[in-house]
């Protein structure tokens, strides 16, 4: 078992990465790729000759014309940034342009009416006037549609320039973190994790210890571990699912191939389908103490369920003591991960540029807990098992089960940026920002 100050080179060595932005997950609705939305149509409309005085007017506004032309040329880029209401208005203006162009064509046909030998008394002048009126009305409709589209694009570009733009796909994932007292009853959120683990079909759930981080070192807190185990036993009741994992360590079977993933071996291990309780406590410099409580499948090393609570001594009934943390997903990229045909198995990593490792690991678990509570994303627990149960002297090497990473990057302005990248790539995509627990 790992002890305070133990070296952990196996955690960091494989995980250095670049911060190149990844653009491969852009997905635009097919409805905006219709022919009547094509760029050549709008550009043609933009340069359409209309009333006789318009040339002089455009000459006097060449700067605005160049700006508008540039906006139209970037239309396909800007379309996905529009809200649903703006997209509806855009479609209405495009329909008006099309109707106006039909009227222009019909009017010009009438304006070309010629005398006919079969009908010498036909009112040619009247038809030509009617054609001119249709053309003028069509030109007005085209100008109105064009200016409407430009107005929408101008407003969007202004929000982007001013830094007030928020993508219509943006999502905020929030997590409530309750204040609990372990010396009284098992917190409801921890009891819920145990219930979900039993419902997932696990016949045995093993508890080892509580790993406590302070500063840059961790240790096993036996007193806190006994208190938590007693509460878990009370919650387990007569079901006899809960057990103890004594002297747990990662080992590879002697007949296993080189590079094969080891198993977590411990006394009292059961051949039944089993889960392990992963508990970490983070004691921060400001006096706050957070407990990450998770269960993981010992066969697959995948997380089963998770929660995070704040440990304290004040009455649990005070709602003001609950904290709130959130992940802001600026472009809705998490949703795209959720709907992938072949889902990723994620690990959560950090650049470890925070105050100390206790804070950095707390942030990692916070991100994992938020996404576990709000999405069906799959998380692996290789980082946890490597960190606490791998004996460096054993010299074991293997490929972890995770196929992608969430990475916490500390920015110069104090924000905590969340990035993601596949295991097979060095390129990253920026998700958004993680806000640490605060009073609502």
Tab-separated table of C-alpha atoms in Angstrom:
chain	number	residue	atom	x	y	z
A	1	UNK	CA	0.000	0.000	0.000
A	2	UNK	CA	1.269	3.458	-0.839
A	3	UNK	CA	2.316	5.728	2.044
A	4	UNK	CA	2.892	9.420	2.580
A	5	UNK	CA	5.384	10.949	0.232
A	6	UNK	CA	5.540	7.868	-2.011
A	7	UNK	CA	6.885	8.581	-5.490
A	8	UNK	CA	4.343	8.288	-8.319
A	9	UNK	CA	6.275	8.460	-11.613
A	10	UNK	CA	3.856	6.019	-13.222
A	11	UNK	CA	1.041	8.576	-12.961
A	12	UNK	CA	2.622	11.372	-14.957
A	13	UNK	CA	5.123	9.873	-17.361
A	14	UNK	CA	2.627	8.789	-20.083
A	15	UNK	CA	0.529	11.942	-19.994
A	16	UNK	CA	2.454	14.875	-21.455
A	17	UNK	CA	0.494	16.520	-24.248
A	18	UNK	CA	0.227	19.518	-26.578
A	19	UNK	CA	-2.451	22.212	-26.469
A	20	UNK	CA	-3.214	22.335	-30.177
A	21	UNK	CA	-6.937	23.033	-30.709
A	22	UNK	CA	-8.890	20.181	-32.345
A	23	UNK	CA	-11.549	21.107	-34.886
A	24	UNK	CA	-12.677	17.613	-35.861
A	25	UNK	CA	-16.014	17.604	-34.037
A	26	UNK	CA	-17.796	20.395	-35.909
A	27	UNK	CA	-21.283	19.144	-36.754
A	28	UNK	CA	-23.681	21.465	-38.502
A	29	UNK	CA	-27.362	20.755	-39.191
A	30	UNK	CA	-28.003	19.561	-42.708
A	31	UNK	CA	-30.864	22.032	-42.994
A	32	UNK	CA	-28.384	24.838	-43.484
A	33	UNK	CA	-26.784	23.211	-46.499
A	34	UNK	CA	-29.773	23.513	-48.830
A	35	UNK	CA	-29.268	24.971	-52.270
A	36	UNK	CA	-31.381	28.038	-51.555
A	37	UNK	CA	-28.987	28.910	-48.727
A	38	UNK	CA	-25.898	28.867	-50.939
A	39	UNK	CA	-23.322	31.627	-50.706
A	40	UNK	CA	-23.312	32.486	-54.406
A	41	UNK	CA	-26.976	33.467	-54.184
A	42	UNK	CA	-26.382	36.016	-51.429
A	43	UNK	CA	-23.276	37.408	-53.069
A	44	UNK	CA	-25.174	37.784	-56.325
A	45	UNK	CA	-27.964	39.580	-54.500
A	46	UNK	CA	-25.439	41.842	-52.783
A	47	UNK	CA	-24.127	43.125	-56.123
A	48	UNK	CA	-27.533	43.225	-57.834
A	49	UNK	CA	-28.195	46.510	-59.634
A	50	UNK	CA	-31.370	48.057	-58.302
A	51	UNK	CA	-32.591	51.649	-58.459
A	52	UNK	CA	-30.605	54.110	-60.610
A	53	UNK	CA	-29.289	56.059	-57.622
A	54	UNK	CA	-27.947	53.009	-55.799
A	55	UNK	CA	-24.533	53.017	-57.518
A	56	UNK	CA	-23.683	56.429	-56.180
A	57	UNK	CA	-24.953	55.453	-52.741
A	58	UNK	CA	-22.772	52.330	-52.672
A	59	UNK	CA	-19.778	54.326	-53.855
A	60	UNK	CA	-20.220	56.585	-50.826
A	61	UNK	CA	-20.325	53.561	-48.509
A	62	UNK	CA	-17.527	51.373	-49.870
A	63	UNK	CA	-16.214	50.681	-46.382
A	64	UNK	CA	-19.554	49.303	-45.204
A	65	UNK	CA	-19.949	47.390	-48.453
A	66	UNK	CA	-16.585	45.669	-47.953
A	67	UNK	CA	-17.526	44.761	-44.371
A	68	UNK	CA	-20.894	43.382	-45.432
A	69	UNK	CA	-19.334	41.424	-48.280
A	70	UNK	CA	-16.854	39.868	-45.838
A	71	UNK	CA	-19.734	38.887	-43.538
A	72	UNK	CA	-21.586	37.204	-46.384
A	73	UNK	CA	-18.452	35.318	-47.395
A	74	UNK	CA	-18.201	34.006	-43.786
A	75	UNK	CA	-21.852	33.089	-43.640
A	76	UNK	CA	-21.321	29.307	-43.483
A	77	UNK	CA	-18.879	29.827	-40.613
A	78	UNK	CA	-21.274	32.079	-38.676
A	79	UNK	CA	-24.501	30.114	-39.229
A	80	UNK	CA	-23.878	27.506	-36.498
A	81	UNK	CA	-23.377	30.316	-33.973
A	82	UNK	CA	-26.912	31.671	-34.462
A	83	UNK	CA	-29.705	30.941	-32.017
A	84	UNK	CA	-32.745	28.987	-33.208
A	85	UNK	CA	-34.781	32.225	-33.359
A	86	UNK	CA	-32.092	33.901	-35.480
A	87	UNK	CA	-31.962	30.903	-37.797
A	88	UNK	CA	-35.737	31.097	-38.261
A	89	UNK	CA	-35.522	34.794	-39.128
A	90	UNK	CA	-32.636	34.048	-41.507
A	91	UNK	CA	-34.767	31.475	-43.336
A	92	UNK	CA	-37.628	33.988	-43.615
A	93	UNK	CA	-35.351	36.641	-45.143
A	94	UNK	CA	-33.941	34.075	-47.599
A	95	UNK	CA	-37.478	33.144	-48.679
A	96	UNK	CA	-38.225	36.848	-49.223
A	97	UNK	CA	-35.140	37.176	-51.429
A	98	UNK	CA	-36.208	34.185	-53.516
A	99	UNK	CA	-39.755	35.540	-53.948
A	100	UNK	CA	-38.321	38.939	-54.895
A	101	UNK	CA	-36.068	37.393	-57.532
A	102	UNK	CA	-39.033	35.539	-59.065
A	103	UNK	CA	-40.951	38.812	-59.291
A	104	UNK	CA	-37.957	40.537	-60.902
A	105	UNK	CA	-37.707	37.831	-63.574
A	106	UNK	CA	-41.452	37.906	-64.281
A	107	UNK	CA	-41.480	41.697	-64.412
A	108	UNK	CA	-38.570	41.838	-66.833
A	109	UNK	CA	-40.399	39.419	-69.132
A	110	UNK	CA	-43.433	41.711	-69.168
A	111	UNK	CA	-41.212	44.767	-69.766
A	112	UNK	CA	-39.997	43.119	-72.984
A	113	UNK	CA	-43.553	42.745	-74.396
A	114	UNK	CA	-43.612	43.432	-78.156
A	115	UNK	CA	-46.461	44.249	-80.615
A	116	UNK	CA	-48.211	41.211	-82.071
A	117	UNK	CA	-49.669	40.909	-85.564
A	118	UNK	CA	-52.360	38.647	-84.164
A	119	UNK	CA	-53.383	41.172	-81.515
A	120	UNK	CA	-52.495	44.667	-82.789
A	121	UNK	CA	-54.724	46.374	-80.169
A	122	UNK	CA	-52.993	44.797	-77.188
A	123	UNK	CA	-52.084	47.313	-74.443
A	124	UNK	CA	-48.289	46.934	-74.654
A	125	UNK	CA	-47.579	50.067	-72.592
A	126	UNK	CA	-49.830	48.849	-69.790
A	127	UNK	CA	-48.132	45.454	-69.638
A	128	UNK	CA	-44.714	47.061	-69.641
A	129	UNK	CA	-45.749	49.359	-66.768
A	130	UNK	CA	-47.086	46.363	-64.844
A	131	UNK	CA	-43.793	44.551	-65.473
A	132	UNK	CA	-41.817	47.533	-64.217
A	133	UNK	CA	-43.930	47.639	-61.063
A	134	UNK	CA	-43.319	43.916	-60.483
A	135	UNK	CA	-39.581	44.360	-61.005
A	136	UNK	CA	-39.467	47.314	-58.584
A	137	UNK	CA	-41.462	45.421	-55.975
A	138	UNK	CA	-39.184	42.408	-56.362
A	139	UNK	CA	-36.096	44.592	-55.998
A	140	UNK	CA	-37.547	46.033	-52.791
A	141	UNK	CA	-38.159	42.534	-51.416
A	142	UNK	CA	-34.609	41.505	-52.338
A	143	UNK	CA	-33.119	44.548	-50.606
A	144	UNK	CA	-35.227	43.961	-47.490
A	145	UNK	CA	-34.229	40.296	-47.339
A	146	UNK	CA	-30.570	41.113	-47.919
A	147	UNK	CA	-30.526	43.815	-45.253
A	148	UNK	CA	-32.315	41.492	-42.830
A	149	UNK	CA	-29.654	38.804	-43.292
A	150	UNK	CA	-26.860	41.335	-42.971
A	151	UNK	CA	-28.471	42.729	-39.814
A	152	UNK	CA	-28.470	39.296	-38.185
A	153	UNK	CA	-24.837	38.683	-39.147
A	154	UNK	CA	-23.790	42.171	-38.002
A	155	UNK	CA	-25.415	41.661	-34.594
A	156	UNK	CA	-23.678	38.302	-34.210
A	157	UNK	CA	-20.292	39.709	-35.210
A	158	UNK	CA	-20.718	42.581	-32.749
A	159	UNK	CA	-21.366	40.129	-29.885
A	160	UNK	CA	-18.273	38.173	-30.895
A	161	UNK	CA	-16.132	41.350	-31.049
A	162	UNK	CA	-17.425	42.573	-27.671
A	163	UNK	CA	-16.846	39.217	-25.994
A	164	UNK	CA	-20.540	38.804	-25.101
A	165	UNK	CA	-21.233	35.947	-27.518
A	166	UNK	CA	-22.489	32.682	-26.007
A	167	UNK	CA	-22.904	29.717	-28.305
A	168	UNK	CA	-26.489	28.411	-28.600
A	169	UNK	CA	-24.978	24.967	-27.994
A	170	UNK	CA	-23.354	25.979	-24.670
A	171	UNK	CA	-24.258	23.838	-21.649
A	172	UNK	CA	-23.566	24.332	-17.938
A	173	UNK	CA	-23.318	21.171	-15.814
A	174	UNK	CA	-23.902	21.935	-12.125
A	175	UNK	CA	-23.292	19.810	-9.042
A	176	UNK	CA	-24.553	20.378	-5.509
A	177	UNK	CA	-22.019	19.391	-2.827
A	178	UNK	CA	-23.620	18.843	0.598
A	179	UNK	CA	-21.975	19.384	3.967
A	180	UNK	CA	-22.042	16.072	5.883
A	181	UNK	CA	-21.030	14.571	9.219
A	182	UNK	CA	-19.658	11.045	8.984
A	183	UNK	CA	-19.823	10.478	12.750
A	184	UNK	CA	-23.642	10.527	12.663
A	185	UNK	CA	-25.261	8.831	9.671
A	186	UNK	CA	-24.129	7.729	6.250
A	187	UNK	CA	-24.716	10.731	3.944
A	188	UNK	CA	-27.621	10.240	1.550
A	189	UNK	CA	-25.449	10.801	-1.535
A	190	UNK	CA	-22.996	8.066	-0.423
A	191	UNK	CA	-25.882	5.714	0.341
A	192	UNK	CA	-27.179	6.410	-3.183
A	193	UNK	CA	-23.798	5.413	-4.679
A	194	UNK	CA	-23.926	2.124	-2.783
A	195	UNK	CA	-27.505	1.523	-3.916
A	196	UNK	CA	-26.636	2.149	-7.595
A	197	UNK	CA	-23.682	-0.233	-7.276
A	198	UNK	CA	-25.880	-2.999	-5.860
A	199	UNK	CA	-28.491	-2.351	-8.563
A	200	UNK	CA	-25.760	-2.697	-11.211
A	201	UNK	CA	-25.476	-6.363	-10.255
A	202	UNK	CA	-22.400	-6.405	-8.005
A	203	UNK	CA	-22.617	-9.185	-5.441
A	204	UNK	CA	-19.700	-7.956	-3.328
A	205	UNK	CA	-18.522	-4.396	-2.610
A	206	UNK	CA	-15.129	-4.107	-0.910
A	207	UNK	CA	-13.816	-1.274	1.243
A	208	UNK	CA	-10.096	-0.751	1.834
A	209	UNK	CA	-9.236	2.606	3.405
A	210	UNK	CA	-9.466	6.377	3.040
A	211	UNK	CA	-6.562	8.051	1.255
A	212	UNK	CA	-6.028	11.557	2.607
A	213	UNK	CA	-4.207	14.311	0.718
A	214	UNK	CA	-2.589	17.272	2.436
A	215	UNK	CA	-0.260	19.466	0.419
A	216	UNK	CA	1.811	17.233	-1.849
A	217	UNK	CA	1.599	14.032	0.208
A	218	UNK	CA	-1.037	11.417	0.902
A	219	UNK	CA	-1.487	8.835	3.641
A	220	UNK	CA	-4.031	6.287	4.768
A	221	UNK	CA	-6.338	7.611	7.523
A	222	UNK	CA	-7.281	4.551	9.593
A	223	UNK	CA	-9.496	6.433	12.058
A	224	UNK	CA	-11.558	8.058	9.306
A	225	UNK	CA	-11.618	4.734	7.492
A	226	UNK	CA	-13.079	2.954	10.526
A	227	UNK	CA	-15.763	5.633	10.933
A	228	UNK	CA	-16.776	5.419	7.277
A	229	UNK	CA	-16.759	1.615	7.308
A	230	UNK	CA	-19.037	1.550	10.353
A	231	UNK	CA	-21.523	3.834	8.575
A	232	UNK	CA	-21.337	1.636	5.470
A	233	UNK	CA	-22.015	-1.496	7.543
A	234	UNK	CA	-25.116	0.135	8.990
A	235	UNK	CA	-26.292	0.965	5.482
A	236	UNK	CA	-25.508	-2.563	4.252
A	237	UNK	CA	-27.765	-4.070	6.916
A	238	UNK	CA	-28.375	-7.784	6.522
A	239	UNK	CA	-27.530	-7.949	2.807
A	240	UNK	CA	-23.923	-9.013	3.564
A	241	UNK	CA	-22.624	-7.402	0.393
A	242	UNK	CA	-19.975	-5.201	2.048
A	243	UNK	CA	-16.534	-6.697	2.704
A	244	UNK	CA	-12.985	-5.595	3.562
A	245	UNK	CA	-10.025	-5.569	1.188
A	246	UNK	CA	-6.869	-6.188	3.230
A	247	UNK	CA	-3.352	-5.535	1.879
A	248	UNK	CA	-4.550	-4.749	-1.639
A	249	UNK	CA	-1.866	-4.474	-4.334
A	250	UNK	CA	-1.692	-4.641	-8.132
A	251	UNK	CA	-0.161	-7.940	-9.293
A	252	UNK	CA	0.086	-9.764	-12.600
A	253	UNK	CA	-0.529	-13.486	-12.713
A	254	UNK	CA	2.631	-15.484	-13.360
A	255	UNK	CA	1.254	-17.089	-16.524
A	256	UNK	CA	-0.011	-13.737	-17.900
A	257	UNK	CA	1.616	-12.296	-21.030
A	258	UNK	CA	4.050	-9.404	-20.748
A	259	UNK	CA	2.140	-6.127	-20.856
A	260	UNK	CA	-1.100	-7.695	-19.645
A	261	UNK	CA	-3.063	-5.589	-17.210
A	262	UNK	CA	-2.529	-6.707	-13.575
A	263	UNK	CA	-5.299	-7.429	-11.077
A	264	UNK	CA	-5.988	-5.881	-7.715
A	265	UNK	CA	-5.187	-8.716	-5.343
A	266	UNK	CA	-6.141	-8.697	-1.647
A	267	UNK	CA	-7.077	-11.007	1.204
A	268	UNK	CA	-10.726	-12.014	1.317
A	269	UNK	CA	-11.219	-11.352	-2.428
A	270	UNK	CA	-14.349	-13.014	-3.769
A	271	UNK	CA	-14.854	-14.857	-7.087
A	272	UNK	CA	-18.267	-13.166	-7.320
A	273	UNK	CA	-18.755	-10.038	-9.396
A	274	UNK	CA	-17.083	-7.405	-7.230
A	275	UNK	CA	-16.657	-3.661	-6.917
A	276	UNK	CA	-14.160	-1.619	-4.907
A	277	UNK	CA	-14.944	1.559	-2.997
A	278	UNK	CA	-12.518	4.356	-3.936
A	279	UNK	CA	-12.341	7.015	-1.221
A	280	UNK	CA	-10.113	10.087	-1.213
A	281	UNK	CA	-10.132	13.031	1.184
A	282	UNK	CA	-8.604	16.387	0.255
A	283	UNK	CA	-7.660	18.722	3.125
A	284	UNK	CA	-7.075	22.175	1.709
A	285	UNK	CA	-5.112	25.087	3.123
A	286	UNK	CA	-8.279	27.105	3.808
A	287	UNK	CA	-9.550	24.393	6.168
A	288	UNK	CA	-12.063	22.882	3.743
A	289	UNK	CA	-12.154	19.083	3.532
A	290	UNK	CA	-13.738	17.223	0.619
A	291	UNK	CA	-14.458	13.507	0.277
A	292	UNK	CA	-14.635	11.818	-3.124
A	293	UNK	CA	-16.590	8.567	-2.849
A	294	UNK	CA	-16.759	6.281	-5.879
A	295	UNK	CA	-17.182	2.603	-6.714
A	296	UNK	CA	-15.330	0.814	-9.506
A	297	UNK	CA	-15.714	-2.503	-11.272
A	298	UNK	CA	-12.738	-4.691	-10.342
A	299	UNK	CA	-13.044	-6.652	-13.599
A	300	UNK	CA	-13.087	-3.694	-16.005
A	301	UNK	CA	-11.636	-0.866	-13.858
A	302	UNK	CA	-14.577	1.287	-14.879
A	303	UNK	CA	-16.324	3.644	-12.493
A	304	UNK	CA	-19.776	2.494	-11.425
A	305	UNK	CA	-21.064	5.495	-9.423
A	306	UNK	CA	-19.635	8.619	-7.760
A	307	UNK	CA	-20.348	11.517	-5.432
A	308	UNK	CA	-18.475	14.280	-3.627
A	309	UNK	CA	-19.286	15.780	-0.227
A	310	UNK	CA	-17.764	18.351	2.089
A	311	UNK	CA	-16.916	17.090	5.567
A	312	UNK	CA	-17.891	19.322	8.470
A	313	UNK	CA	-19.319	19.472	11.963
A	314	UNK	CA	-22.266	21.881	11.531
A	315	UNK	CA	-25.853	20.588	11.354
A	316	UNK	CA	-26.656	18.985	8.003
A	317	UNK	CA	-30.094	20.628	7.944
A	318	UNK	CA	-28.674	24.035	7.051
A	319	UNK	CA	-29.246	24.307	3.311
A	320	UNK	CA	-26.899	27.297	3.102
A	321	UNK	CA	-24.026	24.923	3.798
A	322	UNK	CA	-24.493	23.151	0.458
A	323	UNK	CA	-21.979	24.248	-2.159
A	324	UNK	CA	-22.251	24.431	-5.921
A	325	UNK	CA	-19.654	23.620	-8.587
A	326	UNK	CA	-20.075	23.698	-12.345
A	327	UNK	CA	-18.539	22.919	-15.705
A	328	UNK	CA	-19.266	25.365	-18.513
A	329	UNK	CA	-19.180	23.584	-21.882
A	330	UNK	CA	-18.828	26.502	-24.312
A	331	UNK	CA	-19.752	24.637	-27.511
A	332	UNK	CA	-21.765	21.659	-26.289
A	333	UNK	CA	-18.901	19.266	-27.028
A	334	UNK	CA	-19.831	16.944	-24.146
A	335	UNK	CA	-23.102	16.162	-25.947
A	336	UNK	CA	-21.140	15.130	-29.023
A	337	UNK	CA	-19.062	12.756	-26.897
A	338	UNK	CA	-22.265	11.266	-25.498
A	339	UNK	CA	-23.658	10.507	-28.961
A	340	UNK	CA	-20.522	8.951	-30.460
A	341	UNK	CA	-21.165	5.563	-32.030
A	342	UNK	CA	-18.079	4.161	-30.268
A	343	UNK	CA	-17.997	5.897	-26.856
A	344	UNK	CA	-14.740	6.938	-25.262
A	345	UNK	CA	-13.604	5.651	-21.876
A	346	UNK	CA	-12.273	8.741	-20.104
A	347	UNK	CA	-9.589	9.365	-17.522
A	348	UNK	CA	-9.207	12.764	-15.837
A	349	UNK	CA	-5.720	14.311	-15.677
A	350	UNK	CA	-4.186	17.629	-14.640
A	351	UNK	CA	-1.203	19.760	-15.576
A	352	UNK	CA	-0.469	19.835	-11.793
A	353	UNK	CA	0.136	23.576	-11.844
A	354	UNK	CA	-2.186	24.346	-8.913
A	355	UNK	CA	-1.303	25.204	-5.321
A	356	UNK	CA	-0.408	21.609	-4.470
A	357	UNK	CA	-1.359	18.055	-5.343
A	358	UNK	CA	-4.189	17.899	-2.812
A	359	UNK	CA	-5.907	20.752	-4.659
A	360	UNK	CA	-5.102	19.337	-8.093
A	361	UNK	CA	-6.461	15.877	-7.304
A	362	UNK	CA	-9.572	17.418	-5.744
A	363	UNK	CA	-10.222	19.318	-8.986
A	364	UNK	CA	-9.763	16.143	-11.021
A	365	UNK	CA	-12.297	14.250	-8.908
A	366	UNK	CA	-14.671	17.216	-8.969
A	367	UNK	CA	-14.740	17.251	-12.773
A	368	UNK	CA	-15.248	13.490	-12.887
A	369	UNK	CA	-18.094	13.685	-10.359
A	370	UNK	CA	-19.883	16.520	-12.174
A	371	UNK	CA	-19.843	14.642	-15.463
A	372	UNK	CA	-20.765	11.342	-13.790
A	373	UNK	CA	-23.790	12.962	-12.177
A	374	UNK	CA	-25.002	14.807	-15.273
A	375	UNK	CA	-24.019	12.599	-18.232
A	376	UNK	CA	-23.717	8.898	-19.185
A	377	UNK	CA	-20.007	9.269	-20.064
A	378	UNK	CA	-17.792	6.310	-19.163
A	379	UNK	CA	-14.876	6.849	-16.768
A	380	UNK	CA	-11.978	4.517	-16.067
A	381	UNK	CA	-10.213	4.351	-12.706
A	382	UNK	CA	-6.699	3.464	-13.869
A	383	UNK	CA	-5.291	6.686	-12.379
A	384	UNK	CA	-6.701	5.819	-8.960
A	385	UNK	CA	-5.441	2.219	-8.990
A	386	UNK	CA	-2.001	3.142	-10.297
A	387	UNK	CA	-1.608	5.913	-7.768
A	388	UNK	CA	-2.397	3.937	-4.616
A	389	UNK	CA	-1.897	0.248	-5.377
A	390	UNK	CA	1.072	0.010	-7.759
A	391	UNK	CA	4.386	-0.916	-6.198
A	392	UNK	CA	7.008	0.933	-8.257
A	393	UNK	CA	9.522	-1.796	-7.492
A	394	UNK	CA	7.358	-4.365	-9.261
A	395	UNK	CA	8.246	-2.839	-12.644
A	396	UNK	CA	4.827	-3.537	-14.143
A	397	UNK	CA	3.873	-1.851	-17.416
A	398	UNK	CA	0.592	-2.130	-19.322
A	399	UNK	CA	-1.845	-0.229	-21.520
A	400	UNK	CA	-4.674	1.367	-19.539
A	401	UNK	CA	-8.314	0.883	-20.545
A	402	UNK	CA	-9.020	4.594	-21.067
A	403	UNK	CA	-9.221	5.765	-24.680
A	404	UNK	CA	-9.483	9.535	-24.057
A	405	UNK	CA	-8.603	12.121	-21.426
A	406	UNK	CA	-10.136	15.184	-19.833
A	407	UNK	CA	-7.249	17.469	-18.931
A	408	UNK	CA	-7.304	20.351	-16.447
A	409	UNK	CA	-5.152	23.292	-17.531
A	410	UNK	CA	-4.425	26.227	-15.183
A	411	UNK	CA	-4.563	29.508	-17.106
A	412	UNK	CA	-2.605	32.697	-16.385
A	413	UNK	CA	-5.819	34.589	-15.579
A	414	UNK	CA	-6.698	32.117	-12.813
A	415	UNK	CA	-9.341	30.176	-14.730
A	416	UNK	CA	-9.306	26.396	-14.901
A	417	UNK	CA	-9.700	25.255	-18.499
A	418	UNK	CA	-10.992	21.798	-19.359
A	419	UNK	CA	-9.603	20.158	-22.479
A	420	UNK	CA	-10.094	16.731	-24.017
A	421	UNK	CA	-8.088	14.555	-26.360
A	422	UNK	CA	-8.159	10.955	-27.585
A	423	UNK	CA	-5.437	8.617	-26.341
A	424	UNK	CA	-4.296	8.107	-29.929
A	425	UNK	CA	-3.755	11.824	-30.622
A	426	UNK	CA	-1.666	14.714	-29.315
A	427	UNK	CA	-4.283	17.265	-30.344
A	428	UNK	CA	-6.772	18.693	-27.870
A	429	UNK	CA	-10.191	20.308	-28.037
A	430	UNK	CA	-11.159	22.942	-25.468
A	431	UNK	CA	-14.371	22.133	-23.583
A	432	UNK	CA	-14.752	25.173	-21.321
A	433	UNK	CA	-14.059	26.131	-17.706
A	434	UNK	CA	-14.452	24.417	-14.335
A	435	UNK	CA	-15.691	26.508	-11.398
A	436	UNK	CA	-14.708	25.240	-7.947
A	437	UNK	CA	-17.214	24.781	-5.112
A	438	UNK	CA	-18.745	28.016	-3.833
A	439	UNK	CA	-21.777	29.034	-1.815
A	440	UNK	CA	-24.814	29.480	-4.111
